[in-house]
Amino acid sequence: MRKEKLETVPSFEVVHIDSQILLQSKTAATVKQEKKEEAAGENLSVANEEREVVLTIGQLEAANRPPLRISRNDTVTKAITLMMQNDTAYLAVMSGERTVDGIISWRTIGKARAAKRPTDTVQHYLAPVRIVEIDTPLFDAVRDIVEGEAVLVRSKGAICGLVSARDIASQFVTLSEPFLFLEQIEHHLRAILEKTRLSSSAVKELVNPADTDRIAKVSSVDDLSFGELARAFARPEIWDRLHLLLDCGAFSLRLEEIRSIRNKVMHFHPDGISEEDREVLRKTRQMLQGL
């Protein structure tokens, strides 16, 4: 896409793999900025390793599945029937494709029945609901979900999904486990490398020589990026100081494999990582724990 000067709207990195996106030509300003970044060479890869990870609500399947909906003038009996037929706790109350009146749920029905509402129409049983855009950071949306049970997701002015606490819970392990594995792997690598007692100058030698700004900031093993950690373990003079009964070449290949998986995780591919990649992370963490 970069070669052909194309981009997607919204960015394919912030929506689910099954979402529709628009492919269009990049603006002159965007192309100019990318050329400037390419001129920075290896610095770009370090920046990519360290850039903040922003997961969006649009990367959840539920955010891209049109919600079941009902009219405010329908009966609560009809709402209950739809909820039971579809094993769902929420219905969007809407007038047309874009006008949202609220949501109805088992909770709102229970509260209204307890208050002995005299009418059986949905409008007397609904509750307000927050609407978030499809590119809203996931953790910002989670706060809204905790406060209001669920949120409706909007894309291009139309409601495209409903995300509830149940959806978040079902996705939690899938979303968080790779990050936890990577954090533990990096922690173990730093702890192992610390045993070599590298001097500040030796640590700086692991940084790209052309990146003078970064060299000035790095002074200890804790400051190294994952790529720089992998570079350290690949150097014979450092490996020999570790006294590990392991093959340096095979160990370094595994770290390169982890680095590749890390890029997928940190850039958050909408389709996630494969079970094979997840197993590599799990086994690597287990191996490092024993060193």
Tab-separated table of C-alpha atoms in Angstrom:
chain	number	residue	atom	x	y	z
A	1	MET	CA	0.000	0.000	0.000
A	2	ARG	CA	2.823	2.392	0.785
A	3	LYS	CA	4.439	1.700	-2.581
A	4	GLU	CA	1.178	2.466	-4.395
A	5	LYS	CA	0.516	5.522	-2.159
A	6	LEU	CA	-2.756	4.131	-0.841
A	7	GLU	CA	-4.440	4.199	2.563
A	8	THR	CA	-7.628	2.872	4.129
A	9	VAL	CA	-10.421	4.829	5.815
A	10	PRO	CA	-10.781	4.037	8.609
A	11	SER	CA	-7.322	2.569	9.185
A	12	PHE	CA	-7.369	-1.224	8.885
A	13	GLU	CA	-5.446	-1.290	12.181
A	14	VAL	CA	-8.397	0.041	14.214
A	15	VAL	CA	-11.292	-2.068	12.924
A	16	HIS	CA	-12.284	-5.736	12.926
A	17	ILE	CA	-11.038	-7.970	10.117
A	18	ASP	CA	-14.574	-8.275	8.682
A	19	SER	CA	-15.261	-4.523	8.682
A	20	GLN	CA	-15.739	-2.608	5.449
A	21	ILE	CA	-13.035	-0.034	4.683
A	22	LEU	CA	-12.447	2.490	1.912
A	23	LEU	CA	-9.231	2.265	-0.114
A	24	GLN	CA	-8.091	5.658	-1.377
A	25	SER	CA	-5.022	7.590	-2.545
A	26	LYS	CA	-2.920	9.238	0.149
A	27	THR	CA	-2.677	12.995	0.425
A	28	ALA	CA	0.586	14.715	-0.547
A	29	ALA	CA	1.216	15.596	3.114
A	30	THR	CA	0.924	11.951	4.173
A	31	VAL	CA	3.326	10.780	1.453
A	32	LYS	CA	5.834	13.482	2.415
A	33	GLN	CA	5.704	12.465	6.088
A	34	GLU	CA	6.259	8.788	5.241
A	35	LYS	CA	9.287	9.620	3.099
A	36	LYS	CA	10.695	11.573	6.032
A	37	GLU	CA	10.191	8.555	8.305
A	38	GLU	CA	11.834	6.209	5.797
A	39	ALA	CA	14.867	8.498	5.708
A	40	ALA	CA	15.246	7.921	9.435
A	41	GLY	CA	16.181	4.293	8.658
A	42	GLU	CA	16.381	1.904	11.580
A	43	ASN	CA	15.159	4.583	13.973
A	44	LEU	CA	11.668	3.891	12.660
A	45	SER	CA	11.751	0.265	13.771
A	46	VAL	CA	12.730	1.279	17.307
A	47	ALA	CA	9.931	3.825	17.375
A	48	ASN	CA	7.473	1.190	16.185
A	49	GLU	CA	8.576	-1.153	18.961
A	50	GLU	CA	7.961	1.502	21.586
A	51	ARG	CA	4.874	3.233	20.251
A	52	GLU	CA	1.823	3.226	22.472
A	53	VAL	CA	-0.587	0.427	21.783
A	54	VAL	CA	-4.120	1.692	21.213
A	55	LEU	CA	-6.796	-0.974	20.950
A	56	THR	CA	-10.138	0.259	19.661
A	57	ILE	CA	-13.641	-0.979	20.279
A	58	GLY	CA	-13.996	-1.492	16.535
A	59	GLN	CA	-11.616	-4.442	16.749
A	60	LEU	CA	-14.237	-6.461	18.640
A	61	GLU	CA	-16.558	-8.689	16.638
A	62	ALA	CA	-19.617	-7.469	18.566
A	63	ALA	CA	-18.899	-3.884	17.512
A	64	ASN	CA	-19.345	-4.934	13.884
A	65	ARG	CA	-22.489	-7.035	14.340
A	66	PRO	CA	-25.716	-5.022	13.830
A	67	PRO	CA	-27.609	-5.142	17.134
A	68	LEU	CA	-31.061	-6.591	17.583
A	69	ARG	CA	-33.432	-3.680	17.824
A	70	ILE	CA	-36.997	-2.852	18.701
A	71	SER	CA	-39.242	0.202	18.488
A	72	ARG	CA	-40.177	2.306	21.509
A	73	ASN	CA	-43.837	1.665	20.634
A	74	ASP	CA	-43.508	-2.138	20.667
A	75	THR	CA	-44.660	-4.152	23.659
A	76	VAL	CA	-42.359	-5.334	26.415
A	77	THR	CA	-43.714	-8.820	25.775
A	78	LYS	CA	-42.273	-8.640	22.256
A	79	ALA	CA	-38.952	-7.391	23.653
A	80	ILE	CA	-38.788	-10.276	26.127
A	81	THR	CA	-39.579	-12.752	23.358
A	82	LEU	CA	-36.774	-11.405	21.148
A	83	MET	CA	-34.296	-11.468	24.030
A	84	MET	CA	-35.129	-15.068	24.921
A	85	GLN	CA	-35.136	-16.236	21.303
A	86	ASN	CA	-31.674	-14.780	20.716
A	87	ASP	CA	-30.149	-15.431	24.158
A	88	THR	CA	-29.291	-11.775	24.646
A	89	ALA	CA	-29.696	-9.415	27.576
A	90	TYR	CA	-30.021	-6.208	25.542
A	91	LEU	CA	-31.992	-4.742	22.674
A	92	ALA	CA	-31.332	-1.412	21.006
A	93	VAL	CA	-34.429	0.773	20.992
A	94	MET	CA	-34.309	2.674	17.714
A	95	SER	CA	-36.435	4.623	15.261
A	96	GLY	CA	-34.861	3.835	11.913
A	97	GLU	CA	-31.200	3.152	11.145
A	98	ARG	CA	-29.691	6.188	12.883
A	99	THR	CA	-32.049	7.416	15.619
A	100	VAL	CA	-31.377	5.832	19.015
A	101	ASP	CA	-33.930	6.066	21.824
A	102	GLY	CA	-32.028	3.901	24.327
A	103	ILE	CA	-31.740	0.234	25.272
A	104	ILE	CA	-34.003	-2.224	27.021
A	105	SER	CA	-32.525	-5.002	29.155
A	106	TRP	CA	-33.480	-7.503	31.830
A	107	ARG	CA	-32.320	-4.916	34.340
A	108	THR	CA	-34.502	-2.109	33.011
A	109	ILE	CA	-37.470	-4.464	32.763
A	110	GLY	CA	-36.961	-5.623	36.350
A	111	LYS	CA	-36.725	-2.060	37.683
A	112	ALA	CA	-39.846	-0.973	35.805
A	113	ARG	CA	-41.819	-4.017	36.943
A	114	ALA	CA	-40.731	-3.393	40.532
A	115	ALA	CA	-42.031	0.168	40.194
A	116	LYS	CA	-45.302	-1.293	38.872
A	117	ARG	CA	-45.334	0.645	35.619
A	118	PRO	CA	-48.920	0.566	34.320
A	119	THR	CA	-48.046	0.378	30.609
A	120	ASP	CA	-46.588	-2.471	28.563
A	121	THR	CA	-44.827	-0.390	25.891
A	122	VAL	CA	-41.039	-0.376	25.523
A	123	GLN	CA	-40.752	3.411	25.886
A	124	HIS	CA	-41.527	3.107	29.606
A	125	TYR	CA	-38.896	0.385	30.138
A	126	LEU	CA	-35.909	1.700	28.242
A	127	ALA	CA	-32.771	3.348	29.627
A	128	PRO	CA	-30.335	5.855	28.115
A	129	VAL	CA	-27.336	4.355	26.327
A	130	ARG	CA	-24.018	5.852	25.367
A	131	ILE	CA	-22.930	5.833	21.748
A	132	VAL	CA	-19.226	5.545	20.946
A	133	GLU	CA	-17.470	5.862	17.609
A	134	ILE	CA	-15.913	2.747	16.106
A	135	ASP	CA	-12.369	4.107	16.584
A	136	THR	CA	-12.865	4.855	20.304
A	137	PRO	CA	-10.007	3.421	22.425
A	138	LEU	CA	-11.221	0.165	23.942
A	139	PHE	CA	-10.368	1.083	27.511
A	140	ASP	CA	-12.274	4.372	27.237
A	141	ALA	CA	-15.310	2.449	26.002
A	142	VAL	CA	-14.965	-0.078	28.833
A	143	ARG	CA	-15.544	2.713	31.354
A	144	ASP	CA	-18.807	3.570	29.613
A	145	ILE	CA	-19.824	-0.094	29.551
A	146	VAL	CA	-19.166	-0.494	33.281
A	147	GLU	CA	-21.326	2.535	34.017
A	148	GLY	CA	-24.164	1.706	31.652
A	149	GLU	CA	-24.135	-2.076	31.020
A	150	ALA	CA	-23.534	-1.661	27.284
A	151	VAL	CA	-22.698	0.840	24.549
A	152	LEU	CA	-23.825	1.202	20.975
A	153	VAL	CA	-21.087	1.567	18.377
A	154	ARG	CA	-21.423	4.026	15.510
A	155	SER	CA	-19.630	4.097	12.167
A	156	LYS	CA	-20.259	6.659	9.424
A	157	GLY	CA	-23.294	7.945	11.297
A	158	ALA	CA	-25.049	4.570	11.573
A	159	ILE	CA	-25.212	2.118	14.480
A	160	CYS	CA	-23.102	-0.923	13.621
A	161	GLY	CA	-22.860	-2.849	16.896
A	162	LEU	CA	-23.694	-3.267	20.574
A	163	VAL	CA	-20.940	-4.171	23.036
A	164	SER	CA	-21.782	-5.337	26.551
A	165	ALA	CA	-19.792	-6.371	29.603
A	166	ARG	CA	-20.323	-9.974	28.526
A	167	ASP	CA	-18.610	-9.269	25.197
A	168	ILE	CA	-15.666	-7.635	26.960
A	169	ALA	CA	-15.306	-10.572	29.350
A	170	SER	CA	-15.337	-13.126	26.535
A	171	GLN	CA	-12.596	-11.225	24.691
A	172	PHE	CA	-10.441	-10.411	27.711
A	173	VAL	CA	-8.183	-13.454	27.671
A	174	THR	CA	-7.730	-13.324	23.901
A	175	LEU	CA	-6.781	-9.646	24.037
A	176	SER	CA	-4.649	-9.611	27.165
A	177	GLU	CA	-2.827	-12.953	27.304
A	178	PRO	CA	-0.247	-12.186	24.555
A	179	PHE	CA	0.592	-8.863	26.223
A	180	LEU	CA	1.066	-10.593	29.570
A	181	PHE	CA	3.287	-13.267	28.020
A	182	LEU	CA	5.435	-10.633	26.285
A	183	GLU	CA	5.769	-8.591	29.457
A	184	GLN	CA	6.952	-11.652	31.370
A	185	ILE	CA	9.353	-12.679	28.578
A	186	GLU	CA	10.943	-9.214	28.510
A	187	HIS	CA	11.201	-9.204	32.298
A	188	HIS	CA	13.029	-12.548	32.291
A	189	LEU	CA	15.364	-11.456	29.473
A	190	ARG	CA	16.324	-8.283	31.323
A	191	ALA	CA	16.888	-10.218	34.551
A	192	ILE	CA	19.161	-12.711	32.751
A	193	LEU	CA	21.088	-9.957	30.961
A	194	GLU	CA	21.568	-8.057	34.218
A	195	LYS	CA	23.750	-10.953	35.409
A	196	THR	CA	26.432	-9.900	32.922
A	197	ARG	CA	26.787	-6.527	34.697
A	198	LEU	CA	27.223	-4.658	31.426
A	199	SER	CA	28.707	-1.195	31.722
A	200	SER	CA	26.766	1.824	30.519
A	201	SER	CA	29.031	2.111	27.478
A	202	ALA	CA	28.496	-1.571	26.610
A	203	VAL	CA	24.740	-1.083	26.816
A	204	LYS	CA	24.913	1.954	24.528
A	205	GLU	CA	26.760	-0.157	21.934
A	206	LEU	CA	23.597	-2.223	21.519
A	207	VAL	CA	21.746	0.811	20.141
A	208	ASN	CA	21.788	1.729	16.453
A	209	PRO	CA	24.896	3.970	16.078
A	210	ALA	CA	22.991	6.375	13.847
A	211	ASP	CA	20.393	7.036	16.545
A	212	THR	CA	22.376	9.549	18.603
A	213	ASP	CA	19.332	10.831	20.481
A	214	ARG	CA	18.467	7.348	21.705
A	215	ILE	CA	22.064	6.548	22.629
A	216	ALA	CA	22.013	9.553	24.931
A	217	LYS	CA	18.888	8.239	26.683
A	218	VAL	CA	20.055	4.628	27.154
A	219	SER	CA	22.213	3.846	30.170
A	220	SER	CA	21.083	0.452	31.506
A	221	VAL	CA	19.523	-2.835	30.448
A	222	ASP	CA	16.121	-1.514	31.553
A	223	ASP	CA	16.297	1.125	28.802
A	224	LEU	CA	16.744	-1.355	25.940
A	225	SER	CA	13.988	-2.135	23.450
A	226	PHE	CA	13.128	-5.750	22.706
A	227	GLY	CA	15.143	-5.646	19.477
A	228	GLU	CA	18.171	-4.373	21.362
A	229	LEU	CA	17.771	-7.114	23.962
A	230	ALA	CA	17.749	-9.703	21.176
A	231	ARG	CA	20.875	-8.093	19.721
A	232	ALA	CA	22.623	-8.433	23.078
A	233	PHE	CA	21.953	-12.173	23.366
A	234	ALA	CA	23.222	-12.686	19.805
A	235	ARG	CA	26.645	-11.220	20.599
A	236	PRO	CA	29.182	-13.967	21.456
A	237	GLU	CA	31.078	-11.803	23.974
A	238	ILE	CA	27.869	-11.241	25.955
A	239	TRP	CA	26.541	-14.783	25.520
A	240	ASP	CA	29.754	-16.281	26.906
A	241	ARG	CA	29.369	-14.227	30.090
A	242	LEU	CA	25.944	-15.760	30.748
A	243	HIS	CA	27.287	-19.336	31.095
A	244	LEU	CA	24.035	-20.835	29.833
A	245	LEU	CA	24.039	-24.454	28.680
A	246	LEU	CA	22.094	-23.460	25.572
A	247	ASP	CA	22.959	-22.908	21.919
A	248	CYS	CA	23.365	-19.203	21.183
A	249	GLY	CA	22.179	-19.522	17.580
A	250	ALA	CA	19.004	-21.409	18.430
A	251	PHE	CA	18.270	-19.052	21.329
A	252	SER	CA	18.689	-16.008	19.080
A	253	LEU	CA	16.408	-17.492	16.434
A	254	ARG	CA	13.716	-17.942	19.069
A	255	LEU	CA	14.080	-14.297	20.133
A	256	GLU	CA	13.692	-13.193	16.518
A	257	GLU	CA	10.547	-15.306	16.346
A	258	ILE	CA	9.284	-13.626	19.515
A	259	ARG	CA	10.103	-10.226	18.048
A	260	SER	CA	8.022	-11.008	14.965
A	261	ILE	CA	5.093	-12.132	17.120
A	262	ARG	CA	5.546	-9.052	19.281
A	263	ASN	CA	5.117	-6.813	16.250
A	264	LYS	CA	1.815	-8.530	15.458
A	265	VAL	CA	0.625	-8.096	19.024
A	266	MET	CA	1.787	-4.515	19.534
A	267	HIS	CA	0.357	-3.389	16.197
A	268	PHE	CA	-2.722	-5.403	17.076
A	269	HIS	CA	-3.673	-7.174	13.902
A	270	PRO	CA	-7.489	-7.287	13.827
A	271	ASP	CA	-7.400	-11.063	13.378
A	272	GLY	CA	-5.127	-11.453	16.404
A	273	ILE	CA	-2.284	-13.961	16.580
A	274	SER	CA	-2.495	-17.630	15.734
A	275	GLU	CA	-2.694	-20.368	18.325
A	276	GLU	CA	0.765	-21.468	17.152
A	277	ASP	CA	2.187	-18.020	17.964
A	278	ARG	CA	0.435	-18.038	21.323
A	279	GLU	CA	2.011	-21.413	22.097
A	280	VAL	CA	5.481	-20.082	21.168
A	281	LEU	CA	5.001	-17.240	23.661
A	282	ARG	CA	3.804	-19.640	26.335
A	283	LYS	CA	6.718	-22.072	25.876
A	284	THR	CA	9.320	-19.291	25.708
A	285	ARG	CA	8.058	-17.809	28.950
A	286	GLN	CA	8.243	-21.252	30.542
A	287	MET	CA	11.814	-21.767	29.286
A	288	LEU	CA	13.021	-18.393	30.574
A	289	GLN	CA	11.435	-18.992	33.965
A	290	GLY	CA	13.739	-21.988	34.376
A	291	LEU	CA	16.977	-20.128	33.587
